[in-house]
Coordinates of C-alpha atoms and ligand atoms in Angstrom, one line a residue:
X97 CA 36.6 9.2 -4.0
X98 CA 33.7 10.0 -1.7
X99 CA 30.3 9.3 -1.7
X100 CA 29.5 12.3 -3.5
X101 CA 31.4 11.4 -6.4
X102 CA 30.3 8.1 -6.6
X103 CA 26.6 9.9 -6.7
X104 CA 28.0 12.0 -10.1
X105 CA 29.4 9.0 -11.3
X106 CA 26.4 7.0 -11.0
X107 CA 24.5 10.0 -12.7
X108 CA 26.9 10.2 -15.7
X109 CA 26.8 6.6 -16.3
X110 CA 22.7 6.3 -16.3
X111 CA 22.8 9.6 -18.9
X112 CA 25.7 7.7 -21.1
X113 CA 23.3 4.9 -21.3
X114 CA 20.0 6.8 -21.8
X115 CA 18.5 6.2 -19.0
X116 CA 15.2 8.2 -18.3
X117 CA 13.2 9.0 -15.4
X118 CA 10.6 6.9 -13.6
X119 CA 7.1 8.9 -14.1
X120 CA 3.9 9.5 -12.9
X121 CA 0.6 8.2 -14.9
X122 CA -1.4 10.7 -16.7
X123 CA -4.2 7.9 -16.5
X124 CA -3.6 7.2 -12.9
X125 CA -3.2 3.6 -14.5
X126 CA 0.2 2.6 -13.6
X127 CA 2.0 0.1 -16.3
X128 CA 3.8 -2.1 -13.3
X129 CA 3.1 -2.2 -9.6
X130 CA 5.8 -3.9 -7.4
X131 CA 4.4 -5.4 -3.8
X132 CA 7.9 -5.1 -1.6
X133 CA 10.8 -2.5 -1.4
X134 CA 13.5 -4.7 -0.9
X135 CA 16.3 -5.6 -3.6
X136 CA 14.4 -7.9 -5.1
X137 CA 11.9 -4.8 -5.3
X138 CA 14.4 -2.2 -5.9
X139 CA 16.0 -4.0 -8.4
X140 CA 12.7 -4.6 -10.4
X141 CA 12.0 -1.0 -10.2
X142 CA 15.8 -0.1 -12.2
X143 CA 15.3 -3.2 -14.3
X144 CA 12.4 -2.0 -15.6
X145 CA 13.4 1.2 -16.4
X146 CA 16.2 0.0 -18.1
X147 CA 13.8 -1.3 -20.2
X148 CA 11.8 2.1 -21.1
X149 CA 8.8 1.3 -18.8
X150 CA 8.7 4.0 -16.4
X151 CA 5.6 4.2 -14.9
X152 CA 6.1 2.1 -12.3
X153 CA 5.7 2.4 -8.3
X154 CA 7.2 0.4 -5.3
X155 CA 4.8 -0.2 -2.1
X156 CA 6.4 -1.9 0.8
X157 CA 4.5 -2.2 4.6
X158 CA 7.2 -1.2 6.7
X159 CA 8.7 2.2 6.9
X160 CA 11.4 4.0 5.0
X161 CA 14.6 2.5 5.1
X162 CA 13.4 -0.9 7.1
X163 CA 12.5 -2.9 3.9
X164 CA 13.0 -6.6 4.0
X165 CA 14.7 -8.3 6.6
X166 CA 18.5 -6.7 7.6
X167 CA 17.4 -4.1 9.9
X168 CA 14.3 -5.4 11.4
X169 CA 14.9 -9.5 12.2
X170 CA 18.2 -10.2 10.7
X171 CA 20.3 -10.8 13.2
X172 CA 23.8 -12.2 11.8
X173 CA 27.1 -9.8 11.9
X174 CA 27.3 -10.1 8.3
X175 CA 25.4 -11.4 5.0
X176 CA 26.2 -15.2 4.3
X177 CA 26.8 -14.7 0.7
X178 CA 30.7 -13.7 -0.6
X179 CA 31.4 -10.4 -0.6
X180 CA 32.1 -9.6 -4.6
X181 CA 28.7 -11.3 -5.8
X182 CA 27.0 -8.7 -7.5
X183 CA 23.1 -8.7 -7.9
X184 CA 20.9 -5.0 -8.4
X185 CA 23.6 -3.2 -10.4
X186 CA 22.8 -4.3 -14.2
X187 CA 26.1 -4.7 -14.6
X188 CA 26.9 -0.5 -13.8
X189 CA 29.8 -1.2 -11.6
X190 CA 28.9 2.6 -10.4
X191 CA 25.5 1.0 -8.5
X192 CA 27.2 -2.5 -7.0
X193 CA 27.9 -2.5 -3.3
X194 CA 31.9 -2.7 -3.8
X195 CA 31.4 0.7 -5.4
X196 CA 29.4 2.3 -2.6
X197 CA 31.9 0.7 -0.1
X198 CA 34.7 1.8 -1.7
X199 CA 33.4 5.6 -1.6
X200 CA 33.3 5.4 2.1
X201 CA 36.5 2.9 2.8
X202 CA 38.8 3.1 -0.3
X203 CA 39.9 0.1 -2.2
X204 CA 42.1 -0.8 1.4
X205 CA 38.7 -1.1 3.0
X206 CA 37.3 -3.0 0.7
X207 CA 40.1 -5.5 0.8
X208 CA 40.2 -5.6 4.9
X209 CA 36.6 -7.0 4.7
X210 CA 35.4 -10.7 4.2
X211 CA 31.8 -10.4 4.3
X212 CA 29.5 -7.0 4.1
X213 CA 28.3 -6.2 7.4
X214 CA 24.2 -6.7 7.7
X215 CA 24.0 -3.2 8.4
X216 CA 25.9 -2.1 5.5
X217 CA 24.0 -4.3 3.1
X218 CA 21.1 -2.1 4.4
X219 CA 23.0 1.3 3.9
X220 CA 23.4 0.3 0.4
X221 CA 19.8 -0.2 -0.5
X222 CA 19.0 2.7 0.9
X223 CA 21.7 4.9 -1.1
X224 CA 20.5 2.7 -4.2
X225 CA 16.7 3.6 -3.8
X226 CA 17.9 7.6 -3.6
X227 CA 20.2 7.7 -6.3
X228 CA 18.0 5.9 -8.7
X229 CA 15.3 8.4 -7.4
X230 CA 12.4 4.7 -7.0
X231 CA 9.2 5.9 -6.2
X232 CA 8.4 3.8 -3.5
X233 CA 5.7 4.4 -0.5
X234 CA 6.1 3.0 2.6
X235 CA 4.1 1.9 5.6
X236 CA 1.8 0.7 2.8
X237 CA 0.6 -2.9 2.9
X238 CA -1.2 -4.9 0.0
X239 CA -3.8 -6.8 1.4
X240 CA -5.9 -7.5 -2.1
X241 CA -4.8 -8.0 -5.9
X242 CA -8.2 -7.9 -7.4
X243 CA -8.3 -8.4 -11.4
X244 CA -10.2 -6.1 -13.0
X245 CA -11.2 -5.5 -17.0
X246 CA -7.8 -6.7 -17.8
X247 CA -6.1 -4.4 -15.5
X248 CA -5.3 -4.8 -11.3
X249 CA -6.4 -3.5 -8.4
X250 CA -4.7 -3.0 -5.7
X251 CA -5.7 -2.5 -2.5
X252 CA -3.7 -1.1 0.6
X253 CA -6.6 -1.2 3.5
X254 CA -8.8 2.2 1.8
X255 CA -6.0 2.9 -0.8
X256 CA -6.6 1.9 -4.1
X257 CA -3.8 1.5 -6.8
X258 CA -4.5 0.6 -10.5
X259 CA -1.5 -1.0 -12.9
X260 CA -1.8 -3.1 -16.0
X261 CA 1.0 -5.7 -14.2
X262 CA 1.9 -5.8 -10.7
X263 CA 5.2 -8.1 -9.2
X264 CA 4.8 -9.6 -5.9
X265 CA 8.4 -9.0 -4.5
X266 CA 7.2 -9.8 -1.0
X267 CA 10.3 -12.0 0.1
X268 CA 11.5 -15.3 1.3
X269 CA 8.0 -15.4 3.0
X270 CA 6.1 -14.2 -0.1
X271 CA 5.1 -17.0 -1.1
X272 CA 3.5 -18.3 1.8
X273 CA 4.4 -17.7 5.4
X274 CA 7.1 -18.3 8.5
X275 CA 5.8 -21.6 10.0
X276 CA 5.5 -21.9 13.8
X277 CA 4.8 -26.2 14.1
X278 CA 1.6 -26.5 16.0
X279 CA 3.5 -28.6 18.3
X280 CA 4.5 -25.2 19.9
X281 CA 1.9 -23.0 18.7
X282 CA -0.9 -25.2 20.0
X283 CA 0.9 -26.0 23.7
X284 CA 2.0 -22.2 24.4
X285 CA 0.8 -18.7 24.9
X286 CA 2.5 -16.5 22.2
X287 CA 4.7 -14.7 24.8
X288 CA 6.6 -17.7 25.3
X289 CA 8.3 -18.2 21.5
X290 CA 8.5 -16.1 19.0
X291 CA 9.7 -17.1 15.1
X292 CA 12.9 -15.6 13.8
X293 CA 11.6 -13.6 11.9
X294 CA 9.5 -11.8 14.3
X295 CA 11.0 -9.0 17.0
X296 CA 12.3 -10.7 20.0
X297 CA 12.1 -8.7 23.3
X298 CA 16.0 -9.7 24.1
X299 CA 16.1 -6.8 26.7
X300 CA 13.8 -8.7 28.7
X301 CA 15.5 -12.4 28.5
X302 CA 18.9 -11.6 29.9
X303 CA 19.7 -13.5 32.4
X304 CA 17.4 -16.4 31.2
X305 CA 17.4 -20.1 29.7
X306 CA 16.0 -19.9 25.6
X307 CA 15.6 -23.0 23.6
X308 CA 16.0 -22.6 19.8
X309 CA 14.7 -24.9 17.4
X310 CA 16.2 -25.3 14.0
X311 CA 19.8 -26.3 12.7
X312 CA 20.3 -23.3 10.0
X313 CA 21.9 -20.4 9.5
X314 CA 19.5 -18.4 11.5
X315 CA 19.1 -20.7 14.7
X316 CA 22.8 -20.0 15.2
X317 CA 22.9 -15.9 14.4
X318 CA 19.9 -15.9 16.9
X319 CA 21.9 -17.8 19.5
X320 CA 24.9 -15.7 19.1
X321 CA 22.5 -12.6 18.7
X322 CA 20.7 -13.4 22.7
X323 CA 23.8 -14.5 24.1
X324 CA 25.5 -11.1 23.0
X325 CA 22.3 -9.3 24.5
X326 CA 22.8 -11.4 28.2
X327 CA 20.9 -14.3 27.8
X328 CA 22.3 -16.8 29.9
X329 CA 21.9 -20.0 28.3
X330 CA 21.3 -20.5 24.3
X331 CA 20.6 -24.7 23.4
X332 CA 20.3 -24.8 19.9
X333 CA 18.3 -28.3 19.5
X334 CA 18.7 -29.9 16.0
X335 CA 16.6 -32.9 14.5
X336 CA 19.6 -34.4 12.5
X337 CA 23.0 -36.4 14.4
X338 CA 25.1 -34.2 12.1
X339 CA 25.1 -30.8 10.5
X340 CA 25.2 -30.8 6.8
X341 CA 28.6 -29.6 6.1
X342 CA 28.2 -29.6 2.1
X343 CA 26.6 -25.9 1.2
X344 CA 24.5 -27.0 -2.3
X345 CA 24.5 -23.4 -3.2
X346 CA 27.7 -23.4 -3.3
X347 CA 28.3 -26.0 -6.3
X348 CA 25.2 -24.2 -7.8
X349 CA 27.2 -20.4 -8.1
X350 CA 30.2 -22.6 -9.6
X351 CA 28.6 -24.5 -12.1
X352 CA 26.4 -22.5 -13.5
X353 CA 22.9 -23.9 -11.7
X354 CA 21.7 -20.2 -10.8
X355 CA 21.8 -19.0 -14.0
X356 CA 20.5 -21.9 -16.1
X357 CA 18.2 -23.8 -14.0
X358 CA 15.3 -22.4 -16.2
X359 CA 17.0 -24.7 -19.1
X360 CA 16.0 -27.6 -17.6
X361 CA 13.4 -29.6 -17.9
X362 CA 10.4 -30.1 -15.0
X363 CA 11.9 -33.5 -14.2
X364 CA 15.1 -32.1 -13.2
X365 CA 13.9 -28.9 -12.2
X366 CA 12.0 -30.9 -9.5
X367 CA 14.6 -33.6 -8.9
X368 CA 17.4 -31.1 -8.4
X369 CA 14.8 -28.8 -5.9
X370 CA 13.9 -32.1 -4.0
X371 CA 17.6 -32.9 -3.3
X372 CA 18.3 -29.3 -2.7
X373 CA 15.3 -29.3 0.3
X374 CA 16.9 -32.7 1.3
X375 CA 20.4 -31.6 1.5
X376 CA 19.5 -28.2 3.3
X377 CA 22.2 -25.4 3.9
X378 CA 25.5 -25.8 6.9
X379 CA 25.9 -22.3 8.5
X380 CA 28.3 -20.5 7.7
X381 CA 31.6 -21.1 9.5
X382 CA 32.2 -17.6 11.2
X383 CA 28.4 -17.7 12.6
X384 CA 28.8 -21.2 14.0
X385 CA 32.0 -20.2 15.5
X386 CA 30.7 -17.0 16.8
X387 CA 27.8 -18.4 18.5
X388 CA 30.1 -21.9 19.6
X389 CA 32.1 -19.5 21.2
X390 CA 30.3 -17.8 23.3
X391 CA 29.8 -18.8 27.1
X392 CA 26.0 -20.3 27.5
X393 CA 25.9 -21.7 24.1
X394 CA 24.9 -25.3 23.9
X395 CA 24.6 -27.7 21.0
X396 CA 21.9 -30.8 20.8
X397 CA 22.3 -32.8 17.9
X398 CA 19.7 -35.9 16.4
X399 CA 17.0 -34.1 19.2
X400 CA 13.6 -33.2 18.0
X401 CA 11.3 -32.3 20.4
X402 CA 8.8 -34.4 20.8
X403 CA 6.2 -32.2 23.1
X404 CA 6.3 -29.3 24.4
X405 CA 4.7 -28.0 27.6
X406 CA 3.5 -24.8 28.9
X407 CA 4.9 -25.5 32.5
X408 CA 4.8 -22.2 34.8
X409 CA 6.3 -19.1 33.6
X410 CA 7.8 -21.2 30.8
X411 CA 8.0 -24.0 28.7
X412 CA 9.8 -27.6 29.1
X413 CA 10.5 -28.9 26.3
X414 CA 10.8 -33.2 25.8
X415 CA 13.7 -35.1 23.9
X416 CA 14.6 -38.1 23.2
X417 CA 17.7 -37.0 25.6
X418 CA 15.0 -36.2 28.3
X419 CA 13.0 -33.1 29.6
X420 CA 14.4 -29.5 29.8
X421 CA 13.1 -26.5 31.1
X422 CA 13.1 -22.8 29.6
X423 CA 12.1 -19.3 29.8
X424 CA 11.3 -18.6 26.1
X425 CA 11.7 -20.5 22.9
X426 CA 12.6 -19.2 19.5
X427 CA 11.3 -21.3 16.3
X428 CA 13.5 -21.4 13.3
X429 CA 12.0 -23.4 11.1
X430 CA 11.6 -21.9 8.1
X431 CA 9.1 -21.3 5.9
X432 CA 5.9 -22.9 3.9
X433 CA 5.1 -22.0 0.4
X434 CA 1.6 -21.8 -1.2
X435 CA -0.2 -19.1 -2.7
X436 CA -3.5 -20.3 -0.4
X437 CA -1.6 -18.9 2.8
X438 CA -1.6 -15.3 0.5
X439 CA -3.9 -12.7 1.7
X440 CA -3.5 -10.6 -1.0
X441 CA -4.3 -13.1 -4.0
X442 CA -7.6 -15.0 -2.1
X443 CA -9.4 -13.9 -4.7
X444 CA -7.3 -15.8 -7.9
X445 CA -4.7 -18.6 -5.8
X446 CA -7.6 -21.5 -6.7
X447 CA -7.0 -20.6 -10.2
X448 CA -3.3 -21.1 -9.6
X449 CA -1.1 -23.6 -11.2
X450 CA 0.7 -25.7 -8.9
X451 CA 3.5 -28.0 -9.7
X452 CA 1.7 -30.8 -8.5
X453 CA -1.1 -29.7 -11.4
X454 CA 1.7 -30.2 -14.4
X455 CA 4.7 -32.8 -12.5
X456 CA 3.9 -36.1 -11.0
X457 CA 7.2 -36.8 -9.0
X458 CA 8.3 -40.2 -8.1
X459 CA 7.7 -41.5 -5.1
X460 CA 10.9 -41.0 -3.7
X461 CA 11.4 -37.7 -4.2
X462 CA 8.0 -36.7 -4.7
X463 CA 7.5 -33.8 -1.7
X464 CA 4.3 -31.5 -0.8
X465 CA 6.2 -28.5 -0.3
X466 CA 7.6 -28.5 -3.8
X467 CA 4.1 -29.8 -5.4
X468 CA 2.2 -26.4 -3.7
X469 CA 4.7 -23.9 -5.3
X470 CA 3.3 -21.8 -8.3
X471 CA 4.4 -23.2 -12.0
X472 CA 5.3 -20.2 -13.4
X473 CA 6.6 -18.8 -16.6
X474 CA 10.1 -18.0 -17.7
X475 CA 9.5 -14.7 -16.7
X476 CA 8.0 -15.5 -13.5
X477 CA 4.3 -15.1 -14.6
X478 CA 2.0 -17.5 -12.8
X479 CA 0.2 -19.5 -14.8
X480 CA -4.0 -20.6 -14.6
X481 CA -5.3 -23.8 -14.3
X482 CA -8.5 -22.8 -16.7
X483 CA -8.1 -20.3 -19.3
X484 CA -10.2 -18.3 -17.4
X485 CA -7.7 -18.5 -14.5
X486 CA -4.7 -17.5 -17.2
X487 CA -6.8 -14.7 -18.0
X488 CA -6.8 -13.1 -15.1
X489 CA -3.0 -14.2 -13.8
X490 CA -1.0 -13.4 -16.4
X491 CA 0.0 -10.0 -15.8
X492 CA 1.0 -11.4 -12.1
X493 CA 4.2 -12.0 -11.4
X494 CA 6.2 -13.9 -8.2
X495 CA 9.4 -12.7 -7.8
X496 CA 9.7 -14.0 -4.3
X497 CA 10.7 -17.7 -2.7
X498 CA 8.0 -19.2 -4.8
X499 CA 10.0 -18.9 -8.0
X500 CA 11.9 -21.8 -6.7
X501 CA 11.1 -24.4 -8.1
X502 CA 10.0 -23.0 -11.7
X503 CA 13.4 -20.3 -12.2
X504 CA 15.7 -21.9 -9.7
X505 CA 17.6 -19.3 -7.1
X506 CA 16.6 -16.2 -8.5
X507 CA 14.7 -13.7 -6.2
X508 CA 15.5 -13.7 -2.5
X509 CA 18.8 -14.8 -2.9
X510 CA 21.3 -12.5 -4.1
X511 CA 23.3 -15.0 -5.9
X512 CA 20.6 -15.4 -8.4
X513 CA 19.2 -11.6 -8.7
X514 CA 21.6 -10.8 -11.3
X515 CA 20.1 -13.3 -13.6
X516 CA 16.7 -13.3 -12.7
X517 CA 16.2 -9.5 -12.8
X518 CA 16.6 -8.9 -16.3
X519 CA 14.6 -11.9 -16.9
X520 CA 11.7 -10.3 -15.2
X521 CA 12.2 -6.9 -16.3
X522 CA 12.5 -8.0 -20.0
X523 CA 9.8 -10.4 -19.9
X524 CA 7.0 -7.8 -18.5
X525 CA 8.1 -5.3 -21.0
X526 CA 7.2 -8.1 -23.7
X527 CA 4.1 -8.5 -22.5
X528 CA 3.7 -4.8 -21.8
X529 CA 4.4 -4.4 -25.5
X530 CA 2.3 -7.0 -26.4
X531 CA -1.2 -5.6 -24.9
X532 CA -0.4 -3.0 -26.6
X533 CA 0.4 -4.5 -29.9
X534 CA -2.5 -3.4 -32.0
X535 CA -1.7 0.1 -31.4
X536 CA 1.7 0.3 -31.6
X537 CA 1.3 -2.2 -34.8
X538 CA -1.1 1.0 -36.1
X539 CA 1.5 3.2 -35.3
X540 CA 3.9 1.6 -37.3
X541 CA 2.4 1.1 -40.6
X542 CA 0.9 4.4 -40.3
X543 CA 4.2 6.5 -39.3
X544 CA 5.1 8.6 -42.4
X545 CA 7.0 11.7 -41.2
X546 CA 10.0 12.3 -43.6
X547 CA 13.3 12.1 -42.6
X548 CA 15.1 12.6 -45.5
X549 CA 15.0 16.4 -46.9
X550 CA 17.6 16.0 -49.7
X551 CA 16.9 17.6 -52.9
X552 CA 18.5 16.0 -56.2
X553 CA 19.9 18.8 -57.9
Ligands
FAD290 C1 17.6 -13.6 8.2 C2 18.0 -13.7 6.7 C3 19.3 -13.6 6.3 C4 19.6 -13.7 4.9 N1 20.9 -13.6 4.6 C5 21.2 -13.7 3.2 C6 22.5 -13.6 2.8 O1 23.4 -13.4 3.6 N2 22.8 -13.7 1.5 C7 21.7 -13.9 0.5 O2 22.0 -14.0 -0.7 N3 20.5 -14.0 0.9 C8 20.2 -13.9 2.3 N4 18.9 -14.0 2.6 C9 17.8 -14.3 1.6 C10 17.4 -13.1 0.9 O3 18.5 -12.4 0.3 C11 16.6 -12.1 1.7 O4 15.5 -12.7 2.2 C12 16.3 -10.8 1.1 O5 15.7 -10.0 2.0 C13 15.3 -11.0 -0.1 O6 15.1 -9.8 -0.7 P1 13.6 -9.5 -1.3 O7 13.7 -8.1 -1.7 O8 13.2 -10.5 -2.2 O9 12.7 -9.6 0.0 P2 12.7 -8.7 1.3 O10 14.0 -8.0 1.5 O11 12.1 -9.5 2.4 O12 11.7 -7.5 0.9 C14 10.3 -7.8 0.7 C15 9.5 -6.6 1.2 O13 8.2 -6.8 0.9 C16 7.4 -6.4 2.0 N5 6.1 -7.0 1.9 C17 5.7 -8.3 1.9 N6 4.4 -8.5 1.7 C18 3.9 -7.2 1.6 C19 2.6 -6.7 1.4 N7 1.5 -7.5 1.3 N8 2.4 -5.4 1.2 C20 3.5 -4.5 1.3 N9 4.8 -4.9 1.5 C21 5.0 -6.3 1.7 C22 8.2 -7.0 3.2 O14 7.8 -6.4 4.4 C23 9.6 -6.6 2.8 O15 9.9 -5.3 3.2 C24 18.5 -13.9 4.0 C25 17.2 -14.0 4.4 C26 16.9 -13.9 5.8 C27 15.5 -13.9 6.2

C-alpha cells in the first residue's frame, strides 16, 4: 500500500457514499464560513459536506500548511493523546491518521509507534486538506464578524467575505487569548519572556539560564525543547507542592464524559468543568521524563513567584525559596476565555450569553473563568442576551475552547472531535434548512413532475 493508493482509496470511498464536491457561490454569498484551518476547521469543512452543504470556505491567518499549533509553537516530540483515537475521519477508516501512517510505514510501523510524532500529526492534516480538495485561503486573518440583513460579514483587513453562517474554529485561544500575568508583563520588556505559544528565539539562548513558569504539559515540552537547543539551565517553577498525577481526561474518554457531557444538566455541566479546572492535567510520562532527563533541567515545586524584576540584561525572579536570576523567562500559563478579549466579534460579544447570565454556581465552586465562557447551543450556536442579540448571533458558532463548558471536550481536543463534529455539521445544516424553510416548503407542495409512466393496459 502506498500513499497513492490510499489517495484512490480514499476517492472510491467518498464516491460509494455520495459524496459531492465543495463549490463556489453563484451569489458570492457563501452558505458557511469557517475562521481557522486546523482540524477542528478541516474537519467542519468535510462534516459539512457530508451533510450536502457545499458552499463553504476555510480562512486561516497563517500560511499553507502551518495551521494551528504543531509546526509553529508546539514543541513536544509527540501528541499527548493515544495513538488509535480517531477524530476528522467520520468514521472513513480511508481518512484516519492510522490509515495515512500505514501507507507510508505498513501495519509493522504502525505497531512500532506509541504516540504520533507532532510532525506527523501535521503531515496528516495537510494530506487530509488535499485529498478532500477544502477550499481554504491562507495568510488570511478575520479581524471583524459584522451581522448584516441576516447574513455575515466578514472582514479580513480590505477583504470582504459574505456567508449566511460562519464557525469560529480559531483554537484553544479562540475563545479569548494566551495570558501573560501582569506580574511579568508589567515588570519586563517583552524581549525578556515570551508565552509558549509565541516563537521563542532558542538560537539565541544557548548557553543561558531560562525560568519557566507553569506545571503542564507544555512548561515541560518547552524545557526539554531549550535544553535540546543548548540552553544551559531549564527551572521549571510550579505553584503547587505536588504534580497532579490523576489525568481527568483520562476517566472522561473511558466513561463516556466526552461524548455525553451535553446530556447533562447546567448544574453538572458547571460542577464537573469547576472540578476539571481544579484538578488540572499531569504531563504526560515520556515528556516529564524526557525533560527530567536532560542535564540543566531543574524542578521547583509549591514556588510561585511572587515578583519579578527587570534586573540588568535579565530578570530575577523572587520565591518563597529566595531570589534567582535569569536570562529569559517563558510563561506557560494558559489561557483566558471571554468573547470581550475577541477582536473579531467587538461588534456582537455584549450581546453574548455568558454562563454567569443563565448559572449561579455555589460558592465553592463558583469560578470567573467558567462564568465568562459563551452558553451556547447544542450545536455550538451562541446564544443572545436580548432577542435582539439572538437575532444577530445565531448563525455564529464557537467551535473552539469556549465550547467548554456548554458541549464538554469537543473542539480543540481530539478526543472529543469525533463527537462534536457531526454535532456541528448537522446542527448548521438544520438551521441552514430552516432559513430556508419557506422555500423549500414551496417547493414541496408544489413539486409535481411524474415519475411513474405506466400505462394500464
Ligand atoms: C502545544 C499544544 C499541544 C497540544 N497537544 C495536544 C495533543 O497532544 N492531543 C490533543 O488532543 N490535543 C492537543 N492540543 C489541543 C488541541 O488539539 C490543539 O489546540 C489543536 O490545535 C486544536 O485544533 P483547532 O483546529 O481547534 O485549533 P488550531 O489548530 O489552533 O487551529 C485554529 C487556526 O485558526 C487560526 N485563527 C485563529 N484566529 C484567526 C482569525 N481571526 N483569522 C484567521 N485565522 C485564525 C489559527 O491561527 C489556527 O491556525 C494541544 C494544544 C497545544 C497548544
Amino acid at each position: 500500500m502506498s500513499l497513492a493508493d490510499l489517495n484512490a482509496r480514499v476517492r472510491h470511498d467518498l464516491a460509494t457514499l455520495n459524496i459531492g464536491a465543495f463549490a463556489e457561490p453563484s451569489d458570492g454569498i457563501y452558505d458557511v464560513i469557517i475562521v481557522g484551518g486546523g482540524q477542528s476547521g478541516l474537519g467542519a469543512a468535510f462534516g459539512l459536506l457530508r451533510e450536502r452543504v457545499s458552499q463553504v470556505l476555510v480562512l486561516d491567518e497563517n500560511p499553507a500548511g502551518y495551521e494551528g499549533p504543531w509546526e509553529t509553537y508546539a514543541r513536544m516530540v509527540t501528541l499527548r493523546t493515544p495513538k488509535h483515537l480517531t477524530a476528522i475521519d467520520f468514521a472513513m477508516p480511508s481518512l484516519t491518521f492510522r490509515a495515512f501512517w500505514e501507507a507510508q510505514h505498513g501495519s509493522e510501523g504502525w505497531e512500532a509507534i506509541d504516540k504520533i510524532p507532532r510532525g506527523d500529526w501535521m503531515a496528516y492534516l495537510r494530506w487530509y486538506r488535499e485529498i478532500l480538495n477544502i477550499p481554504l485561503r491562507n495568510d488570511t486573518r478575520v479581524d471583524l464578524v459584522e451581522p448584516a440583513d441576516g447574513l455575515y460579514v466578514v472582514r479580513a483587513g480590505t477583504q470582504r467575505f459574505k456567508a449566511r453562517k460562519v464557525v469560529l474554529a480559531t483554537g484553544i485561544q479562540g475563545g479569548g487569548e494566551w495570558h501573560v500575568p501582569p506580574l511579568i508583563a508589567d515588570a519586563l520588556p517583552p524581549h525578556l519572556y515570551a508565552h509558549t505559544s509565541q516563537p521563542i528565539d532558542f538560537a539565541a539562548l544557548q548557553g543561558k539560564r531560562i525560568a519557566i513558569l507553569g506545571g503542564g504539559a507544555s512548561a515541560f515540552d518547552n524545557a526539554h525543547h531549550a535544553l535540546t537547543e543548548g540552553v544551559a539551565e531549564a527551572h521549571v517553577f510550579v505553584r503547587r507542592n505536588t504534580l497532579p498525577t490523576v489525568n481527568p481526561i483520562r476517566h472522561m474518554e473511558a466513561a463516556g464524559f466526552i461524548a455525553r457531557f451535553p446530556a447533562l444538566n447546567d448544574a453538572d455541566k458547571y460542577a464537573v468543568m469547576s472540578s476539571f479546572f481544579q484538578r488540572n492535567q499531569p504531563p504526560t510520562n515520556d515528556t516529564f521524563a524526557r525533560a527530567a532527563a536532560m542535564p540543566g533541567f531543574h524542578l521547583h515545586l509549591g514556588a510561585p513567584w511572587h515578583a519579578v524584576e527587570h534586573t540588568g540584561d535579565g530578570a530575577t525572579v523572587t520565591t518563597l525559596q529566595g531570589r534567582h536570576d535569569f536570562d529569559f523567562l517563558i510563561v506557560s500559563t494558559g489561557l483566558i476565555t471571554d468573547p470581550a478579549l475577541r477582536l473579531e466579534l467587538r461588534l456582537v460579544e455584549s450581546g453574548i450569553r455568558r454562563w454567569k447570565d443563565v448559572y449561579a454556581a455555589p460558592d465553592d465552586i463558583a469560578n470567573d473563568l467558567i462564568d465568562n465562557h459563551p452558553y451556547l447551543s447544542p450545536g455550538f450556536a451562541f446564544t443572545g442576551r436580548t432577542p435582539s442579540d439572538e437575532a444577530k448571533l445565531r448563525g455564529l458558532y464557537a467551535f473552539n475552547y469556549s465550547a467548554l463548558i456548554s458541549c464538554g471536550l469537543s473542539a480543540s481536543a481530539l478526543s472529543g472531535l469525533k463527537y462534536a463534529l457531526p454535532k456541528l455539521a448537522s446542527g448548521i445544516a438544520d438551521d441552514l434548512f430552516r432559513d430556508d424553510s419557506a422555500g423549500k416548503l414551496a417547493a414541496y407542495y408544489a413539486y409535481d413532475e411524474p415519475e411513474f409512466t405506466g400505462v394500464a393496459s
